[in-house]
Coordinates of C-alpha atoms in Angstrom, one line a residue:
Chain A
M1 CA -29.4 -18.2 21.2
N2 CA -29.8 -16.1 18.1
F3 CA -33.0 -14.7 16.8
I4 CA -34.0 -14.9 13.2
E5 CA -36.9 -12.6 13.0
N6 CA -38.9 -14.3 10.2
E7 CA -38.2 -17.8 11.2
Q8 CA -41.0 -20.4 11.1
P9 CA -41.8 -22.1 14.4
L10 CA -40.4 -25.5 15.0
L11 CA -43.5 -26.7 16.8
V12 CA -47.0 -25.3 17.0
A13 CA -49.5 -26.6 19.5
E14 CA -53.1 -25.7 19.1
G15 CA -55.9 -26.3 21.6
L16 CA -54.2 -29.4 23.1
T17 CA -56.7 -31.1 25.4
K18 CA -56.6 -34.5 27.1
W19 CA -59.4 -36.1 29.1
Y20 CA -58.7 -39.2 31.1
G21 CA -62.3 -40.4 31.1
R22 CA -64.1 -37.6 32.9
R23 CA -61.0 -36.3 34.6
L24 CA -59.2 -33.4 32.8
G25 CA -55.5 -33.8 32.2
C26 CA -54.9 -30.7 30.2
R27 CA -57.2 -28.2 28.5
D28 CA -56.7 -26.0 25.4
A29 CA -52.9 -25.5 25.5
S30 CA -51.7 -23.4 22.6
F31 CA -48.2 -22.1 21.9
E32 CA -45.4 -21.9 19.4
L33 CA -41.8 -23.0 19.9
Y34 CA -38.9 -21.8 17.9
E35 CA -35.5 -23.4 17.3
G36 CA -33.1 -22.9 20.2
E37 CA -35.8 -21.7 22.5
V38 CA -36.3 -23.1 26.0
I39 CA -39.8 -23.1 27.5
A40 CA -40.3 -24.1 31.1
V41 CA -43.6 -25.5 32.2
V42 CA -44.2 -24.8 35.9
G43 CA -46.9 -25.6 38.3
E44 CA -47.6 -27.9 41.3
S45 CA -47.9 -31.7 41.0
G46 CA -51.2 -32.7 39.4
S47 CA -51.4 -29.4 37.4
G48 CA -51.1 -31.2 34.0
K49 CA -47.4 -30.5 33.3
T50 CA -46.4 -34.1 32.5
T51 CA -49.6 -34.7 30.6
L52 CA -48.8 -31.7 28.4
L53 CA -45.2 -33.0 27.9
Q54 CA -46.5 -36.4 26.9
L55 CA -49.0 -34.9 24.5
L56 CA -46.4 -32.8 22.9
S57 CA -43.9 -35.6 22.5
G58 CA -46.5 -37.8 20.8
Q59 CA -46.7 -40.3 23.6
I60 CA -50.3 -39.9 24.4
E61 CA -53.0 -39.0 21.8
P62 CA -54.8 -35.7 22.5
S63 CA -58.6 -35.8 22.9
A64 CA -58.7 -32.5 20.9
G65 CA -56.2 -30.1 19.3
Q66 CA -53.2 -30.6 17.1
I67 CA -49.4 -30.4 17.1
R68 CA -47.6 -29.4 14.0
Y69 CA -43.8 -30.0 13.6
R70 CA -41.4 -28.6 11.1
L71 CA -39.3 -31.5 9.8
R72 CA -35.7 -31.1 8.7
D73 CA -36.7 -30.8 5.1
G74 CA -38.9 -27.9 5.9
A75 CA -42.2 -29.8 5.5
I76 CA -44.8 -29.2 8.2
A77 CA -46.2 -32.5 9.6
D78 CA -49.1 -33.0 11.9
V79 CA -47.7 -35.3 14.6
W80 CA -51.0 -37.2 15.0
S81 CA -51.7 -37.6 11.3
M82 CA -48.3 -39.1 10.5
S83 CA -47.9 -42.9 10.6
E84 CA -46.9 -44.6 13.8
P85 CA -43.4 -45.7 12.4
M86 CA -42.8 -42.1 11.3
R87 CA -43.7 -40.8 14.7
R88 CA -41.4 -43.3 16.3
F89 CA -38.6 -42.4 14.0
L90 CA -39.0 -38.7 14.9
F91 CA -38.9 -39.7 18.5
R92 CA -35.7 -41.7 18.1
T93 CA -33.9 -39.2 16.0
D94 CA -35.0 -35.6 15.9
W95 CA -36.5 -35.5 19.4
G96 CA -35.2 -36.5 22.8
Y97 CA -37.1 -37.2 26.0
V98 CA -35.3 -36.9 29.4
H99 CA -37.2 -38.6 32.2
Q100 CA -37.0 -37.5 35.8
D101 CA -36.1 -41.1 36.6
P102 CA -33.1 -42.1 34.5
Q103 CA -34.1 -45.8 34.8
L104 CA -37.0 -45.0 32.5
G105 CA -34.8 -43.4 29.9
L106 CA -31.9 -45.9 30.0
R107 CA -31.4 -49.5 29.4
M108 CA -30.0 -50.5 32.8
G109 CA -28.5 -53.8 31.7
V110 CA -26.6 -52.3 28.8
S111 CA -23.2 -50.5 29.1
A112 CA -23.0 -46.7 29.1
G113 CA -21.4 -46.8 25.6
G114 CA -24.2 -49.1 24.4
N115 CA -26.9 -46.8 25.8
V116 CA -25.5 -43.9 23.8
G117 CA -24.6 -46.0 20.7
E118 CA -28.0 -47.5 20.5
R119 CA -29.6 -44.3 19.4
L120 CA -27.0 -44.0 16.6
M121 CA -27.7 -47.5 15.4
A122 CA -31.3 -46.5 15.2
V123 CA -30.4 -43.9 12.6
G124 CA -28.3 -46.3 10.6
W125 CA -24.8 -46.1 12.0
R126 CA -23.1 -49.5 11.6
N127 CA -19.4 -49.0 12.1
Y128 CA -18.5 -50.1 15.6
G129 CA -15.4 -47.8 15.8
D130 CA -17.4 -44.8 14.8
I131 CA -20.2 -45.6 17.2
R132 CA -17.8 -46.1 20.1
G133 CA -15.9 -42.9 19.1
A134 CA -19.1 -40.9 19.2
A135 CA -20.2 -42.5 22.5
T136 CA -16.9 -41.7 24.1
D137 CA -17.1 -38.1 22.8
W138 CA -20.6 -37.6 24.3
L139 CA -19.7 -39.2 27.6
A140 CA -16.8 -36.7 27.8
R141 CA -19.2 -33.9 27.0
V142 CA -21.4 -34.8 30.0
E143 CA -18.3 -35.3 32.1
I144 CA -18.4 -39.1 32.5
P145 CA -14.8 -40.5 32.6
E146 CA -13.8 -42.6 29.6
D147 CA -12.9 -45.6 31.8
R148 CA -16.6 -45.9 32.8
I149 CA -17.9 -46.4 29.3
D150 CA -18.2 -50.2 29.7
D151 CA -20.0 -50.1 33.0
T152 CA -23.8 -50.4 33.1
P153 CA -25.8 -47.5 34.6
R154 CA -26.5 -49.7 37.5
A155 CA -23.0 -48.9 38.7
Y156 CA -23.6 -45.2 38.3
S157 CA -24.6 -42.6 40.8
G158 CA -28.0 -40.8 40.3
G159 CA -26.3 -37.7 38.9
M160 CA -24.1 -39.8 36.5
R161 CA -27.2 -41.7 35.3
Q162 CA -29.0 -38.4 34.5
R163 CA -26.0 -37.2 32.6
L164 CA -25.8 -40.5 30.7
Q165 CA -29.5 -40.1 29.8
I166 CA -28.8 -36.7 28.5
A167 CA -25.9 -38.0 26.4
R168 CA -28.1 -40.8 25.0
N169 CA -30.7 -38.2 24.0
L170 CA -28.3 -35.7 22.4
V171 CA -26.0 -38.0 20.4
T172 CA -28.3 -37.9 17.4
A173 CA -28.2 -34.1 17.4
P174 CA -32.0 -33.7 18.0
R175 CA -33.7 -30.4 17.4
L176 CA -36.1 -30.7 20.2
I177 CA -35.8 -32.2 23.7
F178 CA -38.5 -32.8 26.2
M179 CA -37.4 -32.9 29.8
D180 CA -39.6 -34.0 32.8
E181 CA -38.1 -32.6 36.0
P182 CA -34.5 -33.4 34.9
T183 CA -33.0 -32.3 38.2
G184 CA -35.7 -33.7 40.5
G185 CA -34.4 -35.9 43.2
L186 CA -30.7 -34.9 42.8
D187 CA -28.9 -33.2 45.6
V188 CA -28.0 -29.5 45.0
S189 CA -24.4 -29.8 44.0
V190 CA -25.2 -32.5 41.5
Q191 CA -28.1 -30.4 40.3
A192 CA -25.9 -27.4 39.7
R193 CA -23.5 -29.4 37.6
L194 CA -26.3 -30.8 35.5
L195 CA -28.0 -27.4 35.0
D196 CA -24.7 -25.9 33.9
L197 CA -24.2 -28.7 31.4
L198 CA -27.7 -28.5 30.1
R199 CA -27.5 -24.7 29.7
R200 CA -24.2 -24.9 27.8
I201 CA -25.1 -27.8 25.5
V202 CA -28.5 -26.5 24.7
S203 CA -27.2 -23.0 23.7
E204 CA -24.2 -24.5 21.8
M205 CA -26.4 -26.9 19.8
R206 CA -29.3 -24.5 19.5
I207 CA -31.7 -27.2 20.6
A208 CA -35.3 -26.3 21.5
V209 CA -36.3 -27.5 24.9
I210 CA -39.6 -27.9 26.7
V211 CA -38.7 -28.6 30.3
V212 CA -41.2 -29.4 33.1
T213 CA -40.1 -28.3 36.5
H214 CA -41.6 -27.3 39.7
D215 CA -38.4 -25.4 40.6
L216 CA -38.7 -21.7 39.6
A217 CA -34.9 -21.3 40.0
V218 CA -34.4 -24.0 37.4
A219 CA -36.9 -22.3 35.1
R220 CA -35.1 -18.9 35.7
L221 CA -31.7 -20.4 34.8
L222 CA -32.7 -22.5 31.8
S223 CA -35.7 -21.0 30.1
N224 CA -36.5 -18.0 27.8
R225 CA -40.2 -18.4 28.3
I226 CA -42.5 -19.9 31.0
M227 CA -45.9 -21.4 31.0
V228 CA -47.7 -21.7 34.3
M229 CA -50.2 -24.5 34.7
K230 CA -52.9 -25.0 37.2
E231 CA -55.7 -27.6 37.2
G232 CA -54.9 -28.7 33.6
E233 CA -54.8 -25.2 32.1
V234 CA -52.1 -22.8 31.1
I235 CA -53.0 -19.8 33.3
E236 CA -50.1 -17.5 32.4
Q237 CA -47.3 -17.5 29.9
G238 CA -44.6 -15.1 28.8
L239 CA -41.0 -14.1 29.0
T240 CA -39.4 -15.9 31.9
D241 CA -38.3 -12.9 33.9
Q242 CA -41.6 -11.1 33.1
V243 CA -43.6 -13.9 34.6
L244 CA -41.3 -14.3 37.6
D245 CA -40.8 -10.5 38.3
D246 CA -44.3 -9.4 37.4
P247 CA -46.6 -12.3 37.9
H248 CA -50.2 -11.5 37.1
A249 CA -52.3 -14.6 37.9
P250 CA -53.1 -15.1 41.6
Y251 CA -51.7 -18.6 41.5
T252 CA -48.4 -17.4 39.8
Q253 CA -48.1 -14.7 42.5
L254 CA -48.5 -17.4 45.1
L255 CA -45.9 -19.6 43.5
V256 CA -43.4 -16.7 43.2
S257 CA -43.9 -15.5 46.7
S258 CA -43.5 -19.0 48.1
I259 CA -39.9 -19.3 47.2
L260 CA -37.6 -19.5 50.2
P261 CA -34.6 -17.2 49.9
A262 CA -31.4 -19.2 50.1
Chain B
M1 CA -33.8 10.7 15.8
V2 CA -34.4 9.2 19.2
A3 CA -33.0 5.8 20.3
L4 CA -35.6 5.3 23.1
E5 CA -39.0 6.8 23.5
L6 CA -41.6 6.3 26.2
S7 CA -45.0 7.8 25.8
A8 CA -47.8 7.7 28.4
V9 CA -46.5 4.5 30.0
A10 CA -48.6 3.3 33.0
K11 CA -48.0 0.5 35.5
T12 CA -50.3 -0.8 38.1
F13 CA -49.7 -3.9 40.2
T14 CA -52.6 -6.0 41.4
M15 CA -51.7 -8.0 44.5
H16 CA -53.9 -11.0 44.5
L17 CA -52.5 -12.3 47.8
Q18 CA -53.5 -9.0 49.5
G19 CA -57.1 -9.3 48.5
G20 CA -56.6 -7.8 45.0
L21 CA -55.0 -4.6 46.3
R22 CA -54.2 -2.4 43.3
L23 CA -51.1 -0.3 43.5
A24 CA -51.0 2.3 40.8
V25 CA -47.2 3.0 40.6
L26 CA -46.7 5.0 37.4
H27 CA -48.8 6.9 34.9
G28 CA -48.1 9.1 31.9
V29 CA -44.4 8.3 31.8
T30 CA -43.1 10.2 28.8
F31 CA -39.5 10.9 27.9
A32 CA -37.0 10.2 25.1
A33 CA -33.3 9.7 24.9
E34 CA -31.1 10.4 21.9
P35 CA -28.0 8.6 20.9
G36 CA -25.1 9.8 23.0
Q37 CA -27.4 11.2 25.6
C38 CA -27.6 10.2 29.3
L39 CA -30.8 10.7 31.2
A40 CA -30.8 10.5 34.9
L41 CA -34.0 9.5 36.7
T42 CA -34.4 11.3 39.9
G43 CA -36.9 11.2 42.8
P44 CA -37.1 9.7 46.3
S45 CA -36.9 6.0 47.0
G46 CA -40.1 4.3 46.0
A47 CA -41.0 6.8 43.3
G48 CA -40.8 4.2 40.6
K49 CA -37.4 4.8 39.1
S50 CA -36.4 1.1 39.0
S51 CA -39.8 0.2 37.8
I52 CA -39.3 2.4 34.7
L53 CA -36.1 0.6 33.9
K54 CA -37.8 -2.8 34.3
L55 CA -40.6 -1.7 32.0
I56 CA -38.1 -0.6 29.4
Y57 CA -36.2 -3.9 29.7
G58 CA -39.4 -5.9 29.6
N59 CA -39.2 -7.4 33.0
Y60 CA -42.4 -5.6 33.9
R61 CA -45.4 -5.7 31.7
C62 CA -46.6 -2.3 30.6
D63 CA -50.3 -1.6 31.1
A64 CA -50.7 1.4 28.8
G65 CA -48.5 3.5 26.5
A66 CA -45.6 2.7 24.3
I67 CA -41.9 2.0 24.8
L68 CA -40.2 2.4 21.5
I69 CA -36.7 1.1 21.0
R70 CA -34.8 1.8 17.8
S71 CA -32.2 -0.8 16.8
D72 CA -30.7 -1.6 13.4
G73 CA -33.1 0.7 11.8
A74 CA -36.1 -1.1 13.1
V75 CA -38.4 0.2 15.9
V76 CA -39.8 -2.3 18.4
D77 CA -42.5 -1.4 21.0
I78 CA -41.5 -3.3 24.1
A79 CA -45.0 -2.7 25.5
S80 CA -46.6 -4.9 22.8
A81 CA -43.7 -7.0 21.5
A82 CA -43.8 -10.8 21.6
P83 CA -41.3 -12.5 24.0
R84 CA -39.0 -13.4 21.1
Q85 CA -38.8 -9.9 19.9
I86 CA -38.0 -8.7 23.4
L87 CA -35.2 -11.3 23.7
G88 CA -33.9 -10.2 20.3
V89 CA -33.8 -6.6 21.2
R90 CA -32.0 -7.4 24.5
Q91 CA -29.4 -9.4 22.7
R92 CA -28.8 -6.8 20.0
A93 CA -29.5 -3.5 21.5
L94 CA -30.4 -3.3 25.1
G95 CA -28.2 -3.6 28.2
Y96 CA -29.4 -3.5 31.8
V97 CA -27.0 -3.2 34.6
T98 CA -27.8 -3.5 38.3
Q99 CA -25.5 -3.8 41.3
F100 CA -26.6 -7.4 41.8
L101 CA -25.0 -10.4 40.2
R102 CA -27.1 -13.4 39.4
A103 CA -24.4 -16.0 39.8
V104 CA -24.7 -19.2 37.8
P105 CA -23.3 -22.3 39.5
R106 CA -20.0 -23.5 38.2
V107 CA -19.6 -20.7 35.6
S108 CA -16.3 -18.8 36.0
A109 CA -16.2 -15.0 36.5
L110 CA -14.5 -14.7 33.1
D111 CA -17.2 -16.7 31.3
I112 CA -20.0 -14.8 33.1
V113 CA -18.5 -11.5 31.8
A114 CA -17.9 -12.8 28.3
E115 CA -21.4 -14.4 27.9
P116 CA -23.3 -11.4 26.5
L117 CA -20.7 -11.2 23.7
V118 CA -20.8 -14.9 23.1
M119 CA -24.6 -14.5 22.8
K120 CA -24.0 -11.9 20.1
A121 CA -22.1 -14.5 18.2
V122 CA -18.6 -13.1 19.0
P123 CA -16.1 -16.1 19.0
R124 CA -15.4 -17.4 22.4
E125 CA -11.7 -16.6 22.4
A126 CA -12.3 -13.0 21.3
A127 CA -15.0 -12.6 23.9
A128 CA -12.7 -13.9 26.6
V129 CA -10.0 -11.3 25.7
C130 CA -12.6 -8.5 25.9
A131 CA -13.9 -9.9 29.2
A132 CA -10.4 -10.0 30.6
T133 CA -9.7 -6.4 29.7
M134 CA -13.0 -5.4 31.4
L135 CA -12.2 -7.4 34.6
R136 CA -8.8 -5.8 34.7
R137 CA -10.3 -2.3 34.4
F138 CA -12.6 -3.1 37.4
N139 CA -9.6 -4.3 39.4
V140 CA -10.8 -7.8 39.8
P141 CA -7.7 -9.9 40.7
E142 CA -6.7 -12.3 38.0
R143 CA -6.6 -15.2 40.3
L144 CA -10.4 -15.0 40.7
W145 CA -11.2 -15.0 37.0
S146 CA -11.4 -18.8 36.6
L147 CA -13.6 -19.2 39.7
P148 CA -17.4 -19.1 39.9
P149 CA -18.3 -15.9 41.8
A150 CA -20.9 -17.3 44.1
T151 CA -18.5 -17.2 47.1
F152 CA -16.9 -13.8 46.2
S153 CA -17.4 -10.7 48.3
G154 CA -20.4 -8.5 47.6
G155 CA -18.1 -5.8 46.1
E156 CA -16.3 -8.3 43.8
Q157 CA -19.6 -9.7 42.6
Q158 CA -20.9 -6.2 41.9
R159 CA -17.8 -5.4 39.8
I160 CA -18.1 -8.6 37.9
N161 CA -21.7 -7.8 37.1
L162 CA -20.7 -4.3 36.0
A163 CA -18.0 -5.7 33.8
R164 CA -20.6 -8.1 32.3
G165 CA -23.3 -5.5 31.8
L166 CA -21.0 -2.8 30.4
L167 CA -19.0 -5.0 28.1
P168 CA -21.4 -5.3 25.1
E169 CA -21.6 -2.0 23.2
H170 CA -25.3 -1.8 23.2
P171 CA -27.0 1.3 21.6
I172 CA -29.2 1.6 24.7
L173 CA -28.1 1.1 28.2
L174 CA -30.1 1.0 31.5
L175 CA -28.1 1.6 34.7
D176 CA -29.7 0.9 38.1
E177 CA -27.4 2.3 40.7
P178 CA -24.3 0.9 39.2
T179 CA -22.0 2.7 41.6
A180 CA -23.8 2.1 44.8
S181 CA -21.3 0.9 47.5
L182 CA -18.3 1.1 45.1
D183 CA -15.0 2.7 46.2
A184 CA -13.9 5.9 44.5
D185 CA -11.5 4.1 42.1
N186 CA -14.1 1.8 40.7
R187 CA -16.7 4.6 40.6
A188 CA -14.3 6.4 38.4
V189 CA -14.0 3.3 36.1
V190 CA -17.8 3.3 35.7
V191 CA -17.9 7.0 34.9
D192 CA -15.1 6.5 32.3
I193 CA -16.9 3.6 30.6
V194 CA -20.3 5.4 30.6
R195 CA -18.6 8.4 28.9
E196 CA -17.0 6.1 26.4
R197 CA -20.3 4.5 25.6
K198 CA -21.9 8.0 25.2
R199 CA -19.2 9.0 22.7
Q200 CA -19.9 5.8 20.8
G201 CA -23.5 6.9 20.6
A202 CA -25.3 4.9 23.3
A203 CA -28.5 6.3 24.8
I204 CA -28.4 5.8 28.5
V205 CA -31.0 5.9 31.2
A206 CA -29.5 5.9 34.7
I207 CA -30.5 5.9 38.3
V208 CA -27.6 7.3 40.3
H209 CA -27.8 8.4 43.9
D210 CA -24.2 9.7 44.0
D211 CA -24.4 13.4 43.1
D212 CA -20.8 13.5 41.8
V213 CA -21.3 10.5 39.5
R214 CA -24.7 11.9 38.2
E215 CA -23.0 15.2 37.5
A216 CA -20.3 13.5 35.6
I217 CA -22.5 11.4 33.3
A218 CA -26.0 12.9 33.1
D219 CA -27.1 15.4 30.4
V220 CA -30.7 15.6 31.5
C221 CA -32.5 14.8 34.7
V222 CA -36.0 13.5 34.6
D223 CA -38.0 13.9 37.8
V224 CA -40.0 10.7 38.3
T225 CA -42.4 12.1 40.9
Q226 CA -44.3 13.8 38.1
F227 CA -45.3 10.3 36.9
T228 CA -46.0 8.9 40.3
A229 CA -49.7 8.0 40.4
A230 CA -51.5 10.0 43.1
A231 CA -52.5 7.5 45.8

């Protein structure tokens, strides 16, 4: 990751708040995200991590606050003032969303190649040979053998499905990826492979990432910055190694001291 | 012109899990290092030597005072800088070497050593050549280079970490017991490289318990006990 000092942020969140009726999902989250930067959102289940991710990715409308995104042409757009088709277009092209459960992010009845190619068709690719070529290339980058391109994800292992989901998201060269517990539910060797892949691809492509995880080791490995959430609020944020080596909030100290040494 | 300057730096830890116990670790930390100069921090274990290095690198948040780092003509105060600025300074100007390797699954020893150069936008091939030279200097057998170091011996991991930390020619270098538990040959390698970096104009702050090594690299000793907060 390279730092351009006077760069404009890619995404700015201000006072993001979500109420589900009288129950608080997330309150007053504010931060800036720059190109190529990886932010980890950590906290226990129910702390509002996924709500924040869904707010940021335009999937649920905030009760208060706003999200501004810098489009490829440099214009700054308010995510919730833009038209629904525009927001969907952004979601299909410039953004990616990696679900913890790959079944939510993939079309299980469509071949692996089709899953990856579909995102390209959404941005106007029409030539079958080009689409297949790009799909094959991306499957190789996530270490899926070429001879599995015509299989559906149903025939894939959990780790392969997750790698396929990542390829599907990255094929349009998005500038921002949201990830919800991308390594959750995978066994450790599979998880290590996925983390290494993510780390490499994200730094090579200079993609900004907001990754929700409850695993502090994943946060340490992938992220530049951390936001710690508790009961719907961001209680501490900063440089990843600062928050993990010198946690200030009582809850963050508890989180950090609760890690079992391997 | 100094490369690194600390003035009146203070650090207190508040341990919320121990009923809000406050540990005042350091106060009034003030010293400066010029390009080409090596400062050795001295004092008994627990005096706060490593904490000072972590404050400079930005791992620990600074409660008071300033930590000024000069790089590319600009001065950044680590104590008040935004996370992005700290990351930028680390990438451009600030190296931090401990004896412990944080191994990344599946990444080869060679890539781990080359990574800081790749981050500085050195082409991968050129970075790999430099990394190989460094691994050879630290006597890491070539057959290990392509393997991830998680399963290597403690000594091998330490040498890989030293190779990684000492490879980029940063203008400011923080060394936390780099030679602890190294054999004499590899200690001599560290001394050689540190002297090279000093000749190139690096300002170095080091914690070194080995008297011979400290003698060989340090220009000035800073006694940390003067900054240790009275309990």
